[in-house]
């Protein structure tokens, strides 16, 4: 996983609430056994006018001109600004893989669905929660200014506007440490392997049926 | 000292260690694996030279993109027409062989939807922590287990360490009291709850379902309730252990026997919330308020009684909600003020981890018996949740009831719930579906899903549109 320190990038909108993971990456693309290559099919049903299938030449497909994300001013965006309950539905990690593969490193919303929120951190994406009113202001500022960018400083836990105004954000200290250092959860957990073994030893007496083989 | 909730008890019993910031390692008793969210996890394990921590904790089966047509199932994996699906199912089989993990492959009669098979086999037992790379893992909470969906990175983490890294959720209690109308089901209860608290209502919580109405449900009905906890935003939903739970579990292939059974029962009986347990949020529902439910929009919270009319954006309390309703009306091809019973249907789907167990099929068959599906329908599908559910249904003659009425009787799998295989809706088609998600495109590109109970889906198949089954007498 890539370490995350300070990131500056163009902000793009997904201006709707309850964006589910089916919308982020439709199921026909989940048949892949890889982690990469999902970017061209991010928000597939919204970005293109036809029905996408794996293996298609996406550059030749008709694009939806009404979707703001498709407009020139939002090309190369790396920060996604969106509405509440983003990432609800299926636990598919293909959703953060698709966002990352497209280029998004930061997500800003008033709320995220639990499993999705968790999956983001495991892939080097920083999901940031802000009050509804702040999100509303950011939408207004973004629409008003083509090429609107933000800087996110994870170490200091602040979002910095171009005029120097800042907004603080919360992040779990453990998740922050993992992101800053690009740490792999498994390696960290295995430092506690003696504790896991001790736990198993104790549970073998209390609930022995758990340890019967399937 | 204040009492503990069932969730508190399950959490504490599985706590391996906790960091000062509250992040904990939770021990996982059972890990269920399917073909879609596991290949990248196995690949990660292999690349790092790691091996599964406790092989016997894992049980695998393909379900999401297996074909459900008998002709395509007959020759096993080689017979799967779609090469991308075939490779994914084959990859699961190879990974299970390489790592020595038990797999119920496509030809095994025990194969089926992972959330139907786990409890059916006794692979899910009360008091366990259960995870699977699928958000509907919440289903297993019906047995008094702490069961949650995880992402692929976590699948790899559980394989390698037998633990999950997380912080404790808050406690929510949803109490349903009173008597249900006899044609109102567990599905209607959970849809009504989601309509009440919203799809983000349970975010950050583990929901315990309790009250006299929940107690009176069978274990299968309770699974339907817990299954859709995730649609209410909660990663896990659960129900305390009682005699209904114990009699469901007893005699299942992987359930303990003899002295160990007695030891287990003594422990399982402690798996209820204490009378003085404190919940962070309590929601009370009156069962007699619940009518048969039908979802009309593109989020499970967009659900109404069958007697209602389609809402208008003007009824919304916020601009975002008004835009949501507008968006849903456009996608669903519906008009504000239209009666739900006037929605014409194109397809019917009875199946999915929400409603494909034997009781669901029996309930649907009781409505269908002696009737014919409406000639306006393009297709009506029944997809049993497992090979054993299918076998049981056939022994009871339910397959013939469905086939004589004009339904197709299929092989087990997730099927049209998420349309990863060939079972899907065409653009613009309306479907009465017993599944759990009505998201845009979920059942096929441009497909329009209406979530209902098996009884409501069965009656809609006969009538060609939704009917209020409380008063419906069948077609003449």
XYZ file of C-alpha atoms in Angstrom:
690
model
C 0.000 0.000 0.000
C 1.239 3.503 -0.912
C 1.922 5.733 2.120
C -0.333 8.802 2.327
C 1.037 12.108 3.641
C -0.115 15.313 1.922
C -2.265 15.264 -1.179
C -3.342 18.097 -3.474
C -5.763 17.470 -6.286
C -8.737 18.530 -8.407
C -12.104 17.970 -6.727
C -14.915 16.295 -8.702
C -18.583 15.837 -7.754
C -20.811 12.788 -7.369
C -23.759 14.883 -6.367
C -26.235 12.322 -5.025
C -26.930 10.587 -1.724
C -26.853 6.820 -1.056
C -24.385 5.972 -3.817
C -24.181 2.183 -3.465
C -21.284 -0.074 -4.383
C -23.312 -1.556 -7.271
C -23.300 1.949 -8.744
C -19.584 2.400 -8.007
C -18.697 -0.824 -9.808
C -21.457 -2.965 -11.384
C -21.427 -6.694 -10.782
C -20.425 -7.790 -14.286
C -16.923 -6.486 -13.527
C -16.595 -8.465 -10.293
C -15.719 -11.613 -12.187
C -12.127 -10.454 -12.491
C -9.662 -12.258 -10.260
C -7.343 -9.202 -10.152
C -7.267 -6.059 -8.008
C -6.489 -3.612 -10.800
C -8.060 -2.458 -14.041
C -11.457 -1.422 -12.614
C -10.940 2.348 -13.157
C -12.444 2.592 -16.659
C -15.627 0.987 -15.295
C -15.955 3.125 -12.171
C -19.585 4.408 -12.066
C -20.038 2.536 -15.346
C -23.831 2.863 -15.599
C -23.565 6.610 -15.003
C -20.522 7.404 -17.151
C -21.570 5.565 -20.288
C -24.856 5.433 -22.168
C -24.596 1.763 -23.139
C -24.371 -1.337 -20.978
C -20.763 -2.097 -20.088
C -19.283 -5.563 -20.231
C -15.822 -6.850 -19.284
C -13.389 -6.771 -22.198
C -15.048 -3.855 -24.069
C -12.985 -1.015 -25.516
C -14.207 1.662 -23.098
C -12.695 4.528 -25.105
C -15.088 3.710 -27.959
C -18.239 3.711 -25.802
C -20.768 6.586 -25.815
C -20.199 8.763 -22.776
C -22.995 10.373 -20.774
C -22.594 14.129 -21.341
C -24.950 14.913 -18.439
C -22.676 13.366 -15.837
C -20.543 16.081 -14.309
C -17.650 13.709 -13.712
C -17.379 13.393 -17.517
C -16.878 17.122 -18.048
C -13.435 18.394 -19.047
C -13.049 20.527 -15.951
C -13.107 17.439 -13.722
C -10.615 15.349 -15.683
C -7.661 14.089 -13.639
C -9.599 14.707 -10.414
C -8.208 12.863 -7.395
C -10.645 14.039 -4.712
C -14.311 13.006 -4.849
C -16.924 15.195 -3.179
C -20.188 13.401 -2.511
C -23.292 13.058 -0.349
C -24.435 10.930 2.597
C -24.226 7.162 3.033
C -21.673 6.832 0.231
C -20.617 3.205 -0.420
C -23.717 1.511 0.987
C -24.712 -1.990 -0.072
C -22.420 -4.837 -1.028
C -19.077 -5.299 0.784
C -17.206 -5.643 -2.538
C -13.692 -4.226 -2.212
C -13.826 -3.781 -5.971
C -15.482 -0.429 -5.129
C -12.397 1.154 -3.508
C -10.200 -0.647 -6.072
C -12.173 1.056 -8.865
C -12.000 4.490 -7.205
C -8.254 4.099 -6.675
C -7.655 2.784 -10.186
C -9.515 5.800 -11.604
C -7.243 8.071 -9.560
C -9.225 9.041 -6.455
C -7.129 9.270 -3.289
C -9.522 11.231 -1.059
C -13.295 11.037 -0.586
C -15.303 13.764 1.148
C -18.843 13.089 2.398
C -21.148 13.748 5.355
C -21.346 9.979 6.015
C -20.030 6.682 4.651
C -21.343 3.119 4.949
C -19.333 1.107 7.498
C -17.850 -1.713 5.419
C -16.920 0.577 2.542
C -15.314 3.117 4.905
C -13.177 0.371 6.355
C -12.236 -0.999 2.924
C -10.945 2.421 1.810
C -8.233 2.576 4.461
C -6.997 -0.873 3.488
C -6.294 0.421 0.003
C -4.655 3.754 0.718
C -7.784 5.867 0.126
C -8.589 8.492 2.757
C -12.355 8.902 3.364
C -13.005 12.187 5.205
C -16.180 12.979 7.107
C -17.389 16.565 7.281
C -20.584 18.158 8.535
C -23.370 18.541 6.005
C -22.965 22.319 6.016
C -19.258 22.057 5.186
C -19.950 19.613 2.374
C -22.574 22.030 1.049
C -20.040 24.898 1.081
C -17.479 22.747 -0.710
C -20.005 21.868 -3.422
C -20.778 25.555 -3.920
C -17.095 26.501 -4.033
C -16.270 23.670 -6.439
C -19.077 24.501 -8.865
C -18.078 28.178 -8.826
C -14.468 27.601 -9.798
C -13.294 25.371 -12.658
C -10.145 23.537 -11.617
C -11.073 23.805 -7.909
C -8.458 21.999 -5.842
C -8.000 21.069 -2.210
C -4.990 19.977 -0.193
C -5.346 17.284 2.435
C -2.690 16.961 5.115
C -3.157 13.673 6.953
C -0.413 14.254 9.520
C -2.019 17.533 10.639
C -5.564 16.283 9.915
C -6.578 19.362 7.964
C -8.147 20.178 4.627
C -6.567 23.322 3.171
C -8.383 25.560 0.651
C -6.447 27.549 -1.905
C -7.092 30.774 0.007
C -5.426 29.233 3.045
C -8.616 28.511 5.032
C -8.487 25.175 6.805
C -10.923 22.589 8.072
C -9.976 19.932 10.591
C -11.046 16.320 10.244
C -11.078 13.259 12.478
C -9.335 10.019 11.698
C -8.820 6.938 13.798
C -5.214 7.068 15.157
C -4.468 3.468 14.187
C -5.789 3.956 10.640
C -3.798 7.170 10.382
C -0.582 5.449 11.377
C -1.183 2.662 8.847
C -1.892 5.167 6.045
C 1.068 7.408 6.876
C 3.420 4.451 6.806
C 1.677 2.343 4.160
C 1.490 -0.492 6.710
C -0.097 -3.849 5.994
C -2.643 -4.916 8.658
C -1.642 -8.574 8.552
C 1.972 -7.870 9.467
C 0.831 -5.723 12.397
C -1.627 -8.351 13.644
C 0.936 -11.127 13.466
C 3.061 -9.231 15.993
C 0.327 -10.380 18.405
C 0.435 -14.025 17.392
C 1.292 -15.195 20.906
C -1.900 -13.562 22.128
C -3.936 -15.266 19.414
C -2.448 -18.648 20.363
C -3.124 -18.012 24.048
C -6.721 -17.049 23.259
C -7.232 -20.271 21.287
C -5.758 -22.354 24.095
C -8.195 -20.857 26.574
C -11.241 -21.161 24.267
C -10.487 -24.806 23.523
C -11.611 -25.507 27.104
C -14.633 -23.206 27.212
C -16.076 -23.797 23.730
C -14.340 -26.935 22.400
C -16.973 -27.473 19.657
C -15.717 -24.382 17.861
C -12.457 -26.163 17.176
C -13.971 -29.265 15.611
C -12.931 -29.389 11.973
C -15.529 -28.797 9.294
C -22.496 -2.967 37.290
C -24.889 -2.546 34.410
C -26.106 -5.535 32.438
C -24.653 -6.609 29.118
C -26.228 -6.813 25.704
C -25.878 -9.957 23.623
C -23.456 -8.043 21.402
C -21.358 -7.041 24.461
C -21.165 -10.699 25.489
C -20.176 -11.969 22.043
C -17.607 -9.189 21.679
C -16.006 -9.872 25.052
C -15.887 -13.628 24.459
C -13.922 -13.078 21.248
C -11.633 -10.265 22.306
C -8.016 -11.330 21.813
C -6.414 -7.999 22.581
C -7.289 -4.339 22.516
C -5.099 -1.307 21.851
C -5.407 1.829 23.967
C -7.290 3.599 21.137
C -10.014 0.921 21.213
C -8.947 -0.976 18.090
C -9.345 -4.655 18.903
C -8.406 -8.033 17.549
C -11.532 -10.171 17.465
C -11.163 -13.920 17.057
C -13.130 -15.429 14.171
C -14.661 -18.870 14.684
C -16.059 -19.452 11.206
C -14.998 -18.034 7.861
C -17.232 -18.648 4.848
C -15.723 -18.155 1.417
C -17.192 -17.706 -2.074
C -15.716 -17.169 -5.518
C -16.151 -13.408 -6.010
C -14.411 -11.797 -3.031
C -11.721 -14.424 -2.368
C -9.356 -14.750 -5.387
C -7.391 -11.565 -4.619
C -7.152 -12.618 -0.947
C -5.726 -16.037 -1.788
C -3.340 -14.398 -4.233
C -2.166 -12.024 -1.479
C -1.640 -14.943 0.880
C 0.395 -16.793 -1.698
C 2.518 -13.765 -2.617
C 3.454 -13.178 1.000
C 4.183 -16.864 1.624
C 1.526 -17.087 4.351
C -0.776 -20.020 5.084
C -4.261 -20.138 6.646
C -4.096 -19.869 10.442
C -6.737 -22.543 11.149
C -7.811 -24.430 8.058
C -10.786 -26.092 9.767
C -12.418 -22.705 10.414
C -13.011 -22.205 6.691
C -15.811 -23.445 4.464
C -16.067 -22.473 0.800
C -18.598 -22.736 -2.003
C -19.292 -20.965 -5.294
C -22.649 -19.190 -5.364
C -22.588 -15.695 -6.901
C -22.003 -16.527 -10.526
C -22.841 -20.188 -10.900
C -25.416 -20.885 -13.619
C -28.843 -22.020 -12.404
C -29.943 -23.844 -15.561
C -29.725 -27.605 -15.194
C -28.314 -27.986 -18.735
C -25.440 -25.635 -17.901
C -24.803 -27.239 -14.495
C -24.747 -30.821 -15.745
C -21.102 -30.920 -16.753
C -19.673 -29.070 -13.766
C -17.245 -26.186 -14.049
C -16.348 -27.061 -17.651
C -19.984 -26.517 -18.586
C -20.131 -22.861 -17.453
C -20.595 -20.950 -20.718
C -19.186 -17.576 -19.612
C -15.375 -18.005 -19.619
C -14.838 -15.224 -17.052
C -17.272 -16.846 -14.590
C -15.787 -20.264 -15.277
C -12.300 -18.994 -14.408
C -13.535 -17.466 -11.154
C -15.297 -20.673 -10.033
C -12.257 -22.706 -11.055
C -9.945 -20.335 -9.173
C -11.933 -20.946 -5.978
C -11.653 -24.692 -6.477
C -7.901 -24.497 -7.069
C -7.333 -22.224 -4.087
C -9.317 -24.564 -1.819
C -7.313 -27.545 -3.067
C -3.986 -25.733 -2.627
C -4.778 -24.603 0.893
C -6.681 -27.762 1.886
C -9.936 -25.880 2.589
C -13.249 -27.748 2.525
C -15.290 -26.715 -0.512
C -18.824 -27.701 -1.482
C -18.251 -27.504 -5.213
C -20.906 -26.934 -7.848
C -21.699 -30.645 -8.112
C -22.014 -31.187 -4.372
C -25.617 -31.450 -3.202
C -24.715 -29.325 -0.174
C -23.683 -26.394 -2.425
C -25.839 -23.298 -2.386
C -25.908 -19.684 -1.279
C -23.283 -19.449 1.435
C -25.719 -17.804 3.892
C -28.299 -20.542 3.403
C -25.754 -23.362 3.637
C -23.850 -22.187 6.760
C -26.824 -22.522 9.147
C -28.260 -25.495 7.248
C -25.050 -27.472 7.842
C -24.565 -26.343 11.436
C -21.344 -24.690 10.241
C -22.850 -21.582 11.839
C -23.551 -22.139 15.533
C -24.814 -19.853 18.292
C -22.119 -17.822 20.027
C -19.757 -17.918 17.076
C -18.159 -15.029 15.278
C -18.824 -15.565 11.583
C -17.409 -13.586 8.681
C -17.627 -13.817 4.914
C -16.643 -11.511 2.080
C -20.285 -10.661 1.557
C -22.381 -8.037 3.302
C -25.336 -10.399 3.831
C -23.304 -12.382 6.340
C -25.504 -10.561 8.860
C -28.019 -13.393 8.120
C -26.244 -15.732 10.538
C -26.968 -13.385 13.461
C -30.388 -15.074 13.675
C -28.673 -17.894 15.583
C -27.216 -15.616 18.256
C -23.893 -15.260 16.442
C -21.881 -12.126 15.746
C -21.821 -12.291 11.957
C -20.574 -9.607 9.617
C -19.612 -8.951 6.044
C -15.999 -8.077 5.280
C -13.968 -6.827 2.313
C -11.334 -8.817 0.452
C -8.405 -7.369 2.438
C -10.159 -8.606 5.548
C -10.751 -12.015 3.953
C -6.971 -12.268 3.554
C -6.477 -10.965 7.109
C -8.840 -13.586 8.559
C -7.233 -16.356 6.517
C -3.772 -15.351 7.752
C -4.510 -14.471 11.376
C -7.984 -15.888 12.287
C -8.745 -12.410 13.570
C -10.511 -9.271 12.487
C -9.220 -5.820 13.336
C -12.019 -3.497 14.396
C -13.553 -1.177 16.938
C -16.646 -2.047 18.866
C -19.936 -0.824 17.433
C -22.712 0.809 19.443
C -25.763 -1.165 20.582
C -29.190 -0.679 19.021
C -32.311 -2.533 20.086
C -35.254 -2.893 17.721
C -38.251 -4.268 19.585
C -41.186 -5.570 17.608
C -44.221 -6.317 19.745
C -47.667 -7.663 19.016
C -49.344 -9.962 16.558
C -48.767 -9.937 12.833
C -51.525 -10.366 10.310
C -51.198 -13.969 9.112
C -50.095 -12.950 5.620
C -47.510 -10.462 6.876
C -44.058 -12.020 7.065
C -40.532 -11.545 8.421
C -39.682 -9.852 5.107
C -42.406 -7.272 5.631
C -41.123 -6.613 9.168
C -37.582 -5.894 8.029
C -38.679 -3.792 5.031
C -40.928 -1.807 7.380
C -37.999 -1.308 9.798
C -35.728 -0.082 6.988
C -38.494 2.255 5.816
C -38.701 3.567 9.378
C -35.029 4.042 10.338
C -33.572 4.499 6.826
C -30.671 2.790 5.066
C -28.147 4.655 7.208
C -30.202 4.291 10.417
C -28.068 1.421 11.702
C -24.663 2.739 10.579
C -22.175 2.316 13.420
C -24.450 -0.031 15.354
C -24.981 -3.715 15.862
C -28.745 -4.198 15.867
C -30.435 -6.676 18.174
C -33.962 -7.622 17.130
C -36.224 -8.563 20.028
C -39.802 -8.482 21.241
C -42.700 -10.911 21.138
C -43.117 -10.745 17.346
C -39.479 -11.681 16.721
C -39.686 -14.470 19.337
C -42.688 -15.942 17.531
C -40.774 -16.208 14.235
C -39.066 -19.407 13.109
C -35.283 -19.419 12.821
C -35.632 -19.113 9.045
C -37.826 -16.012 9.440
C -35.274 -14.562 11.844
C -32.587 -15.103 9.210
C -34.645 -13.013 6.770
C -34.712 -10.212 9.355
C -30.986 -10.337 10.197
C -30.094 -10.725 6.505
C -31.311 -7.209 5.749
C -29.677 -5.538 8.775
C -27.077 -4.360 6.281
C -29.779 -2.606 4.242
C -30.513 -0.697 7.460
C -26.820 0.265 7.586
C -25.748 -2.190 10.298
C -22.901 -4.577 9.604
C -24.368 -7.080 12.059
C -27.875 -7.879 13.260
C -28.620 -10.510 15.857
C -31.276 -12.277 17.882
C -30.913 -13.914 21.311
C -30.798 -17.687 21.669
C -34.010 -19.478 22.739
C -35.586 -22.917 22.377
C -36.411 -22.147 18.728
C -32.695 -21.605 18.045
C -31.626 -24.764 19.862
C -34.127 -27.015 18.121
C -33.067 -25.556 14.754
C -29.397 -26.345 15.428
C -29.769 -29.811 16.922
C -28.854 -32.648 14.561
C -27.218 -30.446 11.887
C -24.147 -32.131 10.332
C -21.526 -29.885 11.963
C -23.386 -29.305 15.236
C -21.885 -30.857 18.381
C -23.387 -34.099 19.718
C -23.534 -36.044 22.968
C -21.838 -34.479 25.973
C -20.453 -31.666 23.907
C -23.996 -30.778 22.809
C -25.042 -30.456 26.468
C -22.000 -28.354 27.227
C -22.729 -26.151 24.219
C -26.415 -25.723 25.129
C -25.506 -24.615 28.649
C -23.278 -21.939 27.148
C -25.671 -20.923 24.384
C -28.475 -20.325 26.886
C -26.448 -17.410 28.290
C -26.514 -15.724 24.881
C -29.284 -13.219 25.496
C -29.154 -9.585 26.536
C -29.433 -9.058 30.305
C -32.695 -7.514 31.492
C -30.824 -4.425 32.650
C -28.640 -4.141 29.544
C -28.249 -0.608 28.233
C -28.650 0.163 24.535
C -27.443 3.346 22.852
C -30.622 3.517 20.806
C -33.984 1.784 21.103
C -36.616 1.636 18.361
C -40.060 0.255 19.119
C -42.259 -1.136 16.395
C -45.867 -2.226 16.685
C -46.423 -5.371 14.605
C -50.054 -4.538 13.932
C -48.931 -1.418 12.011
C -47.182 -3.583 9.411
C -48.951 -4.278 6.121
C -47.410 -6.269 3.234
C -44.557 -4.096 1.948
C -43.417 -3.241 -1.587
C -40.326 -1.182 -2.435
C -41.075 1.370 -5.151
C -37.691 3.143 -5.595
C -33.967 2.514 -5.886
C -33.020 2.263 -2.222
C -34.463 -0.264 0.253
C -35.763 2.601 2.411
C -38.061 3.586 -0.475
C -40.681 1.114 0.651
C -44.413 1.405 1.306
C -47.432 -0.686 2.204
C -49.014 -2.331 -0.844
C -52.064 -0.117 -0.318
C -50.054 3.097 -0.820
C -49.440 5.346 -3.799
C -46.060 6.387 -5.220
C -44.715 9.458 -3.385
C -43.964 12.839 -4.898
C -40.722 14.852 -4.510
C -42.869 17.565 -2.917
C -43.329 15.314 0.141
C -39.562 15.311 0.797
C -38.142 17.005 3.883
C -34.872 18.073 2.247
C -33.576 18.990 -1.176
C -31.301 15.943 -1.260
C -34.283 13.699 -0.499
C -36.423 15.400 -3.144
C -33.680 14.811 -5.714
C -33.475 11.190 -4.546
C -37.214 10.684 -5.118
C -37.047 12.435 -8.507
C -34.115 10.262 -9.537
C -35.899 7.093 -8.384
C -39.156 7.993 -10.196
C -37.226 8.580 -13.396
C -35.239 5.356 -13.138
C -38.263 3.275 -12.119
C -40.519 4.776 -14.792
C -43.197 5.607 -12.209
C -45.438 8.626 -11.622
C -46.110 10.251 -8.273
C -49.623 9.318 -7.138
C -49.718 6.019 -9.064
C -51.094 3.082 -7.065
C -48.562 0.401 -6.170
C -51.100 -2.256 -7.172
C -51.162 -0.753 -10.688
C -47.477 -1.444 -11.373
C -47.356 -3.998 -14.187
C -44.705 -6.671 -13.774
C -42.469 -8.378 -16.316
C -40.586 -10.900 -14.213
C -40.820 -12.611 -10.832
C -37.843 -13.801 -8.812
C -38.245 -16.043 -5.771
C -34.816 -16.742 -4.301
C -31.689 -15.117 -2.744
C -30.121 -15.360 0.720
C -33.090 -13.367 2.030
C -35.880 -15.710 0.935
C -34.855 -19.029 -0.628
C -35.160 -21.402 2.310
C -37.728 -24.197 2.487
C -40.295 -22.182 4.453
C -40.138 -19.429 1.831
C -40.763 -21.914 -0.962
C -43.617 -23.549 0.943
C -45.260 -20.187 1.573
C -44.994 -19.181 -2.078
C -46.233 -22.587 -3.252
C -49.347 -22.317 -1.067
C -50.338 -19.175 -2.978
C -49.493 -20.620 -6.384
C -51.096 -24.050 -6.106
C -53.700 -24.669 -8.775
C -53.139 -21.284 -10.449
C -51.298 -20.063 -13.538
C -48.872 -17.186 -13.834
C -50.182 -14.141 -15.690
C -49.715 -14.378 -19.481
C -48.220 -10.879 -19.472
C -45.114 -12.086 -17.587
C -41.915 -12.841 -19.477
C -40.525 -15.099 -16.770
C -41.112 -16.336 -13.236
C -38.135 -17.962 -11.538
C -37.813 -20.035 -8.383
C -34.207 -20.555 -7.306
C -33.781 -22.659 -4.148
C -31.074 -21.506 -1.728
C -29.186 -24.791 -1.654
C -29.099 -28.253 -3.165
C -30.645 -29.598 0.036
C -33.468 -27.026 0.014
C -34.129 -28.042 -3.589
C -34.167 -31.726 -2.666
C -36.534 -31.127 0.254
C -38.867 -29.041 -1.910
C -38.943 -31.775 -4.549
C -39.776 -34.402 -1.936
C -42.745 -32.253 -0.956
C -43.789 -31.799 -4.583
C -43.294 -28.034 -4.516
C -41.319 -28.119 -7.760
C -44.393 -29.481 -9.543
C -46.650 -26.849 -8.010
C -44.387 -24.134 -9.381
C -43.797 -25.762 -12.764
C -47.500 -26.440 -13.336
C -48.211 -22.780 -12.656
C -45.617 -21.719 -15.230
C -42.587 -20.983 -13.035
C -39.098 -22.157 -13.949
C -37.519 -24.377 -11.287
C -33.764 -23.805 -11.139
C -30.512 -25.029 -9.572
C -29.242 -23.242 -6.409
C -27.253 -19.990 -6.456
C -27.519 -16.224 -5.998
C -29.036 -15.889 -9.462
C -31.160 -12.837 -10.250
C -30.547 -11.202 -6.868
C -27.416 -9.661 -8.336
C -27.517 -10.957 -11.895
C -23.888 -11.976 -12.203
C -24.971 -14.986 -14.220
C -27.518 -15.078 -17.062
C -30.535 -14.577 -14.793
C -31.254 -10.893 -15.225
C -33.804 -8.236 -16.033
C -33.957 -6.480 -19.382
C -33.765 -2.701 -19.637
C -36.902 -1.124 -18.143
C -38.439 -4.385 -16.912
C -40.233 -4.452 -13.550
C -39.591 -7.396 -11.252
C -41.272 -8.540 -8.043
C -38.262 -9.943 -6.235
C -37.778 -11.619 -2.861
C -34.170 -10.397 -2.789
C -32.662 -7.575 -0.726
C -31.495 -4.721 -2.957
C -33.378 -2.522 -5.393
C -30.368 -0.447 -6.459
C -30.142 0.867 -10.013
C -28.919 -1.913 -12.285
C -28.724 -4.442 -9.481
C -30.792 -7.103 -11.284
C -29.615 -6.098 -14.740
C -28.883 -2.901 -16.682
C -31.952 -0.659 -16.470
C -33.843 -3.318 -14.481
C -36.505 -2.144 -12.008
C -36.664 -4.125 -8.783
C -39.525 -4.231 -6.282
C -38.618 -5.974 -3.028
C -41.390 -8.117 -1.533
C -42.033 -11.258 0.526
C -42.285 -14.697 -1.159
C -46.068 -14.664 -0.702
C -46.378 -11.240 -2.301
C -44.105 -12.289 -5.193
C -46.145 -15.462 -5.729
C -49.461 -13.598 -5.777
C -47.993 -10.938 -8.075
C -46.940 -13.713 -10.455
C -50.527 -14.934 -10.716
C -52.099 -11.477 -10.990
C -49.385 -9.863 -13.144
C -49.300 -6.909 -10.755
C -49.054 -6.402 -6.977
C -52.059 -7.401 -4.880
C -52.796 -7.057 -1.188
C -52.539 -10.696 -0.168
C -54.453 -10.020 3.029
C -57.634 -9.803 0.958
C -56.657 -11.576 -2.258
C -58.534 -14.779 -3.091
C -56.563 -15.833 -6.151
C -57.655 -15.594 -9.767
C -60.945 -17.211 -10.705
